[in-house]
mmCIF file of C-alpha atoms in Angstrom:
data_model
loop_
_atom_site.group_PDB
_atom_site.id
_atom_site.type_symbol
_atom_site.label_atom_id
_atom_site.label_comp_id
_atom_site.label_asym_id
_atom_site.label_seq_id
_atom_site.Cartn_x
_atom_site.Cartn_y
_atom_site.Cartn_z
ATOM 1 C CA UNK A 1079 41.951 69.910 69.143
ATOM 2 C CA UNK A 1080 42.765 66.265 69.240
ATOM 3 C CA UNK A 1081 44.499 63.864 71.083
ATOM 4 C CA UNK A 1082 46.681 61.040 69.893
ATOM 5 C CA UNK A 1083 48.177 57.617 70.698
ATOM 6 C CA UNK A 1084 51.096 55.575 69.302
ATOM 7 C CA UNK A 1085 51.968 51.886 70.421
ATOM 8 C CA UNK A 1086 55.649 51.398 69.960
ATOM 9 C CA UNK A 1087 57.374 47.821 70.202
ATOM 10 C CA UNK A 1088 61.155 47.720 69.299
ATOM 11 C CA UNK A 1089 60.765 50.482 66.569
ATOM 12 C CA UNK A 1090 64.069 52.244 66.960
ATOM 13 C CA UNK A 1091 64.777 52.197 63.146
ATOM 14 C CA UNK A 1092 61.814 54.294 62.404
ATOM 15 C CA UNK A 1093 60.927 55.921 65.493
ATOM 16 C CA UNK A 1094 62.925 59.182 65.083
ATOM 17 C CA UNK A 1095 61.354 60.033 61.488
ATOM 18 C CA UNK A 1096 57.917 58.849 62.855
ATOM 19 C CA UNK A 1097 58.240 61.174 66.076
ATOM 20 C CA UNK A 1098 59.599 64.285 63.995
ATOM 21 C CA UNK A 1099 56.723 63.832 61.578
ATOM 22 C CA UNK A 1100 54.298 64.626 64.391
ATOM 23 C CA UNK A 1101 56.395 67.265 65.898
ATOM 24 C CA UNK A 1102 56.370 69.111 62.543
ATOM 25 C CA UNK A 1103 52.708 68.960 62.181
ATOM 26 C CA UNK A 1104 50.867 72.098 61.174
ATOM 27 C CA UNK A 1105 48.363 71.282 63.745
ATOM 28 C CA UNK A 1106 49.931 69.323 66.857
ATOM 29 C CA UNK A 1107 47.972 67.225 69.097
ATOM 30 C CA UNK A 1108 46.969 68.816 72.359
ATOM 31 C CA UNK A 1109 48.375 65.351 73.948
ATOM 32 C CA UNK A 1110 50.373 62.452 72.621
ATOM 33 C CA UNK A 1111 50.654 59.424 74.380
ATOM 34 C CA UNK A 1112 53.213 57.003 73.067
ATOM 35 C CA UNK A 1113 52.907 53.387 74.672
ATOM 36 C CA UNK A 1114 56.068 51.456 75.018
ATOM 37 C CA UNK A 1115 55.001 47.978 74.793
ATOM 38 C CA UNK A 1116 58.081 46.523 76.730
ATOM 39 C CA UNK A 1117 60.374 47.265 73.915
ATOM 40 C CA UNK A 1118 64.081 45.772 74.391
ATOM 41 C CA UNK A 1119 65.656 48.041 71.622
ATOM 42 C CA UNK A 1120 66.489 51.678 72.085
ATOM 43 C CA UNK A 1121 63.129 52.743 71.645
ATOM 44 C CA UNK A 1122 62.531 53.752 75.325
ATOM 45 C CA UNK A 1123 65.585 55.934 75.217
ATOM 46 C CA UNK A 1124 64.326 57.548 72.047
ATOM 47 C CA UNK A 1125 60.924 58.100 73.454
ATOM 48 C CA UNK A 1126 62.148 59.750 76.698
ATOM 49 C CA UNK A 1127 64.463 62.100 74.757
ATOM 50 C CA UNK A 1128 61.453 63.667 72.948
ATOM 51 C CA UNK A 1129 59.284 63.505 76.338
ATOM 52 C CA UNK A 1130 61.843 65.543 78.116
ATOM 53 C CA UNK A 1131 61.653 68.207 75.489
ATOM 54 C CA UNK A 1132 57.962 68.529 74.628
ATOM 55 C CA UNK A 1133 55.280 68.772 77.726
ATOM 56 C CA UNK A 1134 52.530 67.629 75.281
ATOM 57 C CA UNK A 1135 54.358 64.194 74.708
ATOM 58 C CA UNK A 1136 53.575 61.617 77.386
ATOM 59 C CA UNK A 1137 54.653 58.021 77.825
ATOM 60 C CA UNK A 1138 53.673 54.709 79.578
ATOM 61 C CA UNK A 1139 55.379 51.487 79.536
ATOM 62 C CA UNK A 1140 53.669 48.150 79.433
ATOM 63 C CA UNK A 1141 55.074 44.793 80.703
ATOM 64 C CA UNK A 1142 57.173 42.778 78.095
ATOM 65 C CA UNK A 1143 55.028 40.586 75.813
ATOM 66 C CA UNK A 1144 55.913 38.794 72.607
ATOM 67 C CA UNK A 1145 54.787 40.608 69.709
ATOM 68 C CA UNK A 1146 51.207 39.830 68.646
ATOM 69 C CA UNK A 1147 49.020 41.572 65.941
ATOM 70 C CA UNK A 1148 45.747 39.879 66.879
ATOM 71 C CA UNK A 1149 44.630 39.974 70.473
ATOM 72 C CA UNK A 1150 47.643 41.740 72.370
ATOM 73 C CA UNK A 1151 47.582 44.673 69.870
ATOM 74 C CA UNK A 1152 43.925 45.574 70.836
ATOM 75 C CA UNK A 1153 44.785 45.611 74.752
ATOM 76 C CA UNK A 1154 47.691 47.836 74.037
ATOM 77 C CA UNK A 1155 45.614 50.474 71.876
ATOM 78 C CA UNK A 1156 42.759 50.091 74.517
ATOM 79 C CA UNK A 1157 45.119 50.955 77.438
ATOM 80 C CA UNK A 1158 46.352 53.734 75.639
ATOM 81 C CA UNK A 1159 42.648 55.357 74.724
ATOM 82 C CA UNK A 1160 41.547 54.283 78.412
ATOM 83 C CA UNK A 1161 44.754 56.327 79.869
ATOM 84 C CA UNK A 1162 44.394 59.564 77.583
ATOM 85 C CA UNK A 1163 40.720 59.896 78.340
ATOM 86 C CA UNK A 1164 41.081 59.572 82.156
ATOM 87 C CA UNK A 1165 44.345 61.707 81.946
ATOM 88 C CA UNK A 1166 42.575 64.447 80.046
ATOM 89 C CA UNK A 1167 39.465 64.405 82.273
ATOM 90 C CA UNK A 1168 41.746 64.730 85.339
ATOM 91 C CA UNK A 1169 43.637 67.720 83.756
ATOM 92 C CA UNK A 1170 40.562 69.139 82.032
ATOM 93 C CA UNK A 1171 42.449 68.887 78.627
ATOM 94 C CA UNK A 1172 39.904 69.623 75.955
ATOM 95 C CA UNK A 1173 39.606 67.655 72.707
ATOM 96 C CA UNK A 1174 37.149 67.245 70.007
ATOM 97 C CA UNK A 1175 39.019 64.384 67.958
ATOM 98 C CA UNK A 1176 40.941 61.190 69.018
ATOM 99 C CA UNK A 1177 43.663 59.874 66.821
ATOM 100 C CA UNK A 1178 45.946 56.824 66.484
ATOM 101 C CA UNK A 1179 48.899 56.090 64.436
ATOM 102 C CA UNK A 1180 51.382 53.125 64.055
ATOM 103 C CA UNK A 1181 55.138 53.708 65.132
ATOM 104 C CA UNK A 1182 56.103 52.823 61.219
ATOM 105 C CA UNK A 1183 54.117 55.808 59.708
ATOM 106 C CA UNK A 1184 55.222 59.063 58.518
ATOM 107 C CA UNK A 1185 52.941 61.821 57.984
ATOM 108 C CA UNK A 1186 52.918 64.642 55.646
ATOM 109 C CA UNK A 1187 53.377 68.010 57.338
ATOM 110 C CA UNK A 1188 50.008 69.107 56.945
ATOM 111 C CA UNK A 1189 48.262 65.813 57.562
ATOM 112 C CA UNK A 1190 46.208 66.209 60.600
ATOM 113 C CA UNK A 1191 45.113 70.051 59.542
ATOM 114 C CA UNK A 1192 43.777 68.424 56.442
ATOM 115 C CA UNK A 1193 42.223 65.434 58.019
ATOM 116 C CA UNK A 1194 40.199 67.954 60.598
ATOM 117 C CA UNK A 1195 39.410 70.262 57.758
ATOM 118 C CA UNK A 1196 37.563 67.312 56.332
ATOM 119 C CA UNK A 1197 35.337 66.918 59.720
ATOM 120 C CA UNK A 1198 34.512 70.586 59.585
ATOM 121 C CA UNK A 1199 32.865 69.995 56.218
ATOM 122 C CA UNK A 1200 30.650 67.383 57.425
ATOM 123 C CA UNK A 1201 29.125 66.775 60.967
ATOM 124 C CA UNK A 1202 28.118 63.268 59.928
ATOM 125 C CA UNK A 1203 31.914 62.307 59.133
ATOM 126 C CA UNK A 1204 32.943 59.993 62.411
ATOM 127 C CA UNK A 1205 36.011 58.273 61.244
ATOM 128 C CA UNK A 1206 38.593 59.447 58.538
ATOM 129 C CA UNK A 1207 42.195 58.738 57.542
ATOM 130 C CA UNK A 1208 44.712 59.839 54.687
ATOM 131 C CA UNK A 1209 45.756 57.274 52.017
ATOM 132 C CA UNK A 1210 48.436 54.932 53.025
ATOM 133 C CA UNK A 1211 51.495 54.768 50.731
ATOM 134 C CA UNK A 1212 54.481 52.525 50.477
ATOM 135 C CA UNK A 1213 57.746 53.468 48.921
ATOM 136 C CA UNK A 1214 58.504 51.001 46.261
ATOM 137 C CA UNK A 1215 61.529 51.515 43.810
ATOM 138 C CA UNK A 1216 61.965 54.966 44.971
ATOM 139 C CA UNK A 1217 58.127 55.917 43.990
ATOM 140 C CA UNK A 1218 55.314 56.197 46.214
ATOM 141 C CA UNK A 1219 52.620 53.370 45.545
ATOM 142 C CA UNK A 1220 49.187 53.653 47.259
ATOM 143 C CA UNK A 1221 48.131 50.759 49.308
ATOM 144 C CA UNK A 1222 45.535 48.461 48.106
ATOM 145 C CA UNK A 1223 42.843 48.952 50.660
ATOM 146 C CA UNK A 1224 39.187 48.286 51.173
ATOM 147 C CA UNK A 1225 37.366 51.124 49.346
ATOM 148 C CA UNK A 1226 36.986 54.136 51.375
ATOM 149 C CA UNK A 1227 37.502 52.493 54.674
ATOM 150 C CA UNK A 1228 39.873 54.518 56.759
ATOM 151 C CA UNK A 1229 43.206 52.582 57.599
ATOM 152 C CA UNK A 1230 44.238 51.489 60.986
ATOM 153 C CA UNK A 1231 46.994 53.940 61.070
ATOM 154 C CA UNK A 1232 46.750 57.720 60.697
ATOM 155 C CA UNK A 1233 43.140 57.324 61.809
ATOM 156 C CA UNK A 1234 41.007 60.073 63.197
ATOM 157 C CA UNK A 1235 37.604 59.708 64.922
ATOM 158 C CA UNK A 1236 35.276 62.416 66.154
ATOM 159 C CA UNK A 1237 35.020 62.315 69.898
ATOM 160 C CA UNK A 1238 31.202 61.902 69.550
ATOM 161 C CA UNK A 1239 31.739 58.868 67.083
ATOM 162 C CA UNK A 1240 34.332 57.164 69.316
ATOM 163 C CA UNK A 1241 32.109 56.974 72.136
ATOM 164 C CA UNK A 1242 29.023 56.276 70.326
ATOM 165 C CA UNK A 1243 30.672 53.005 68.945
ATOM 166 C CA UNK A 1244 31.765 51.961 72.349
ATOM 167 C CA UNK A 1245 35.354 53.111 71.879
ATOM 168 C CA UNK A 1246 38.113 50.602 71.145
ATOM 169 C CA UNK A 1247 37.304 47.039 71.658
ATOM 170 C CA UNK A 1248 39.437 44.365 72.673
ATOM 171 C CA UNK A 1249 39.008 42.249 69.509
ATOM 172 C CA UNK A 1250 41.111 41.442 66.729
ATOM 173 C CA UNK A 1251 40.958 43.964 63.887
ATOM 174 C CA UNK A 1252 39.365 46.196 66.432
ATOM 175 C CA UNK A 1253 39.755 49.215 64.078
ATOM 176 C CA UNK A 1254 37.524 47.377 61.403
ATOM 177 C CA UNK A 1255 34.925 46.784 64.159
ATOM 178 C CA UNK A 1256 34.979 50.500 64.846
ATOM 179 C CA UNK A 1257 34.505 51.202 61.137
ATOM 180 C CA UNK A 1258 31.290 48.711 61.004
ATOM 181 C CA UNK A 1259 29.773 50.211 64.099
ATOM 182 C CA UNK A 1260 30.094 53.686 62.813
ATOM 183 C CA UNK A 1261 28.293 52.654 59.610
ATOM 184 C CA UNK A 1262 25.488 50.996 61.530
ATOM 185 C CA UNK A 1263 25.004 53.923 63.573
ATOM 186 C CA UNK A 1264 24.638 56.193 60.665
ATOM 187 C CA UNK A 1265 28.302 57.778 60.670
ATOM 188 C CA UNK A 1266 30.156 58.293 57.500
ATOM 189 C CA UNK A 1267 33.454 56.866 57.370
ATOM 190 C CA UNK A 1268 36.297 57.974 54.714
ATOM 191 C CA UNK A 1269 39.896 57.441 53.265
ATOM 192 C CA UNK A 1270 41.126 60.398 51.542
ATOM 193 C CA UNK A 1271 43.932 59.275 49.340
ATOM 194 C CA UNK A 1272 45.232 62.893 48.596
ATOM 195 C CA UNK A 1273 46.226 63.247 52.118
ATOM 196 C CA UNK A 1274 49.312 61.232 52.465
ATOM 197 C CA UNK A 1275 51.018 59.026 54.982
ATOM 198 C CA UNK A 1276 53.961 56.601 54.141
ATOM 199 C CA UNK A 1277 54.276 53.268 56.007
ATOM 200 C CA UNK A 1278 57.974 52.278 56.420
ATOM 201 C CA UNK A 1279 57.257 48.420 55.942
ATOM 202 C CA UNK A 1280 54.209 46.811 54.322
ATOM 203 C CA UNK A 1281 51.309 46.280 56.406
ATOM 204 C CA UNK A 1282 51.346 43.208 58.661
ATOM 205 C CA UNK A 1283 54.911 42.445 57.797
ATOM 206 C CA UNK A 1284 56.656 43.091 61.375
ATOM 207 C CA UNK A 1285 57.118 39.408 61.726
ATOM 208 C CA UNK A 1286 57.463 38.785 58.045
ATOM 209 C CA UNK A 1287 54.508 38.738 55.408
ATOM 210 C CA UNK A 1288 53.785 35.259 55.649
ATOM 211 C CA UNK A 1289 52.737 35.254 59.207
ATOM 212 C CA UNK A 1290 51.178 38.571 58.786
ATOM 213 C CA UNK A 1291 48.789 37.039 56.083
ATOM 214 C CA UNK A 1292 48.173 34.085 58.165
ATOM 215 C CA UNK A 1293 46.786 36.600 61.007
ATOM 216 C CA UNK A 1294 44.793 38.236 58.473
ATOM 217 C CA UNK A 1295 43.035 34.789 57.530
ATOM 218 C CA UNK A 1296 42.663 33.862 61.145
ATOM 219 C CA UNK A 1297 41.006 37.481 61.716
ATOM 220 C CA UNK A 1298 38.652 36.869 58.888
ATOM 221 C CA UNK A 1299 37.441 33.691 60.528
ATOM 222 C CA UNK A 1300 37.143 35.225 63.922
ATOM 223 C CA UNK A 1301 35.014 37.805 62.555
ATOM 224 C CA UNK A 1302 32.513 35.565 60.674
ATOM 225 C CA UNK A 1303 33.516 36.677 57.191
ATOM 226 C CA UNK A 1304 31.354 35.056 54.365
ATOM 227 C CA UNK A 1305 33.439 32.231 52.571
ATOM 228 C CA UNK A 1306 32.718 33.938 49.042
ATOM 229 C CA UNK A 1307 34.613 37.016 50.259
ATOM 230 C CA UNK A 1308 37.207 34.761 51.695
ATOM 231 C CA UNK A 1309 37.662 33.034 48.297
ATOM 232 C CA UNK A 1310 37.954 36.696 46.709
ATOM 233 C CA UNK A 1311 40.417 37.539 49.001
ATOM 234 C CA UNK A 1312 42.664 34.395 48.230
ATOM 235 C CA UNK A 1313 42.279 35.176 44.772
ATOM 236 C CA UNK A 1314 42.928 38.897 44.973
ATOM 237 C CA UNK A 1315 46.241 38.194 47.208
ATOM 238 C CA UNK A 1316 47.514 35.530 44.870
ATOM 239 C CA UNK A 1317 47.409 37.691 41.880
ATOM 240 C CA UNK A 1318 49.727 40.196 43.594
ATOM 241 C CA UNK A 1319 53.390 39.743 44.513
ATOM 242 C CA UNK A 1320 54.566 38.157 46.266
ATOM 243 C CA UNK A 1321 51.817 35.630 45.272
ATOM 244 C CA UNK A 1322 52.227 33.286 48.316
ATOM 245 C CA UNK A 1323 50.417 35.766 50.402
ATOM 246 C CA UNK A 1324 46.955 34.420 48.994
ATOM 247 C CA UNK A 1325 48.326 30.780 50.445
ATOM 248 C CA UNK A 1326 49.134 32.152 53.619
ATOM 249 C CA UNK A 1327 45.682 34.028 54.237
ATOM 250 C CA UNK A 1328 43.893 30.786 53.250
ATOM 251 C CA UNK A 1329 45.889 28.800 55.708
ATOM 252 C CA UNK A 1330 45.127 31.080 58.462
ATOM 253 C CA UNK A 1331 41.319 30.800 57.773
ATOM 254 C CA UNK A 1332 41.278 27.123 57.087
ATOM 255 C CA UNK A 1333 43.096 25.976 60.593
ATOM 256 C CA UNK A 1334 40.579 27.700 62.966
ATOM 257 C CA UNK A 1335 37.710 26.527 60.630
ATOM 258 C CA UNK A 1336 38.634 22.904 60.964
ATOM 259 C CA UNK A 1337 39.348 23.263 64.609
ATOM 260 C CA UNK A 1338 35.789 24.907 65.089
ATOM 261 C CA UNK A 1339 37.667 27.619 67.191
ATOM 262 C CA UNK A 1340 35.401 30.597 68.694
ATOM 263 C CA UNK A 1341 34.131 33.374 66.653
ATOM 264 C CA UNK A 1342 33.572 37.022 67.988
ATOM 265 C CA UNK A 1343 30.506 36.899 69.966
ATOM 266 C CA UNK A 1344 28.996 40.242 68.921
ATOM 267 C CA UNK A 1345 26.013 39.586 66.832
ATOM 268 C CA UNK A 1346 26.119 42.773 64.965
ATOM 269 C CA UNK A 1347 29.700 42.218 63.533
ATOM 270 C CA UNK A 1348 28.717 38.558 62.783
ATOM 271 C CA UNK A 1349 25.741 39.585 60.794
ATOM 272 C CA UNK A 1350 27.811 42.317 58.890
ATOM 273 C CA UNK A 1351 30.505 40.372 57.722
ATOM 274 C CA UNK A 1352 28.411 37.246 56.736
ATOM 275 C CA UNK A 1353 25.667 39.266 54.648
ATOM 276 C CA UNK A 1354 26.029 43.077 54.457
ATOM 277 C CA UNK A 1355 29.600 43.161 53.668
ATOM 278 C CA UNK A 1356 28.907 40.723 50.761
ATOM 279 C CA UNK A 1357 26.297 42.956 49.350
ATOM 280 C CA UNK A 1358 28.647 46.084 49.698
ATOM 281 C CA UNK A 1359 31.331 44.296 47.826
ATOM 282 C CA UNK A 1360 29.087 43.179 45.021
ATOM 283 C CA UNK A 1361 27.884 46.757 44.735
ATOM 284 C CA UNK A 1362 31.484 47.939 44.690
ATOM 285 C CA UNK A 1363 32.275 45.488 41.802
ATOM 286 C CA UNK A 1364 29.067 46.486 39.703
ATOM 287 C CA UNK A 1365 30.395 50.485 40.323
ATOM 288 C CA UNK A 1366 33.486 49.687 39.026
ATOM 289 C CA UNK A 1367 32.440 47.571 35.885
ATOM 290 C CA UNK A 1368 29.762 50.615 35.130
ATOM 291 C CA UNK A 1369 32.918 52.964 35.318
ATOM 292 C CA UNK A 1370 34.705 50.970 32.950
ATOM 293 C CA UNK A 1371 32.053 50.700 30.518
ATOM 294 C CA UNK A 1372 31.181 54.374 30.441
ATOM 295 C CA UNK A 1373 34.964 55.096 29.797
ATOM 296 C CA UNK A 1374 35.288 52.772 26.854
#
């Protein structure tokens, strides 16, 4: 049994399809909270049309706020998690897993059934997601995300892992922070690419890719990411189309660096991104090189 939250801000274009993909799941959530983040389009009407038909779908509305994928989005998610935990406590709703998905993500019909089966196979699995795909030229293409790290959308925590890692933090890139804390507390995290979800727009592109990648650069600075990794990120982004994303990412990092803006205070996270993540990345590259050599 799992509970699910989904933040929504002006998503009328995709919302019907997204909601239908959850309603059609072979294993449905015992409670689904849709958070209306002050939408100004027809999203609230669409949400309420489904809430009126399905008792297990609930909604809350937050005050209007400009779209912000750095700090405000964490506030929206945390508001949803806090609400759903209290609601389940008051109404004695039992659940073993906590899930989140974005309002631009369409799931395959057996998505949650397959993900929950992965948890049944390993009691050390703390966070999992399926593979995130985009439709490009009529074909589904797997998103090039960090190796094995669960996606921010279509994401499932075991209840024990969620609370063991202090729930959802009010920080930029809170899903990445959750991943790190899970690893450091002995939990396994995994992305299962054979379980499909389709993101209806490119990650971070709600306000355009340029602004999205500048946000990513800022978040890399805020989390204390090692400069070597920054350069590798810039190189990797620049090689792929559209090539300007590497420049946007670098600018997003350099501006707060020059201004010496505040970074995350959590020492555990700072040390991970400065040292441990660099070691992990080195081992990942070595592993891939060995795999290439063994196949030639």
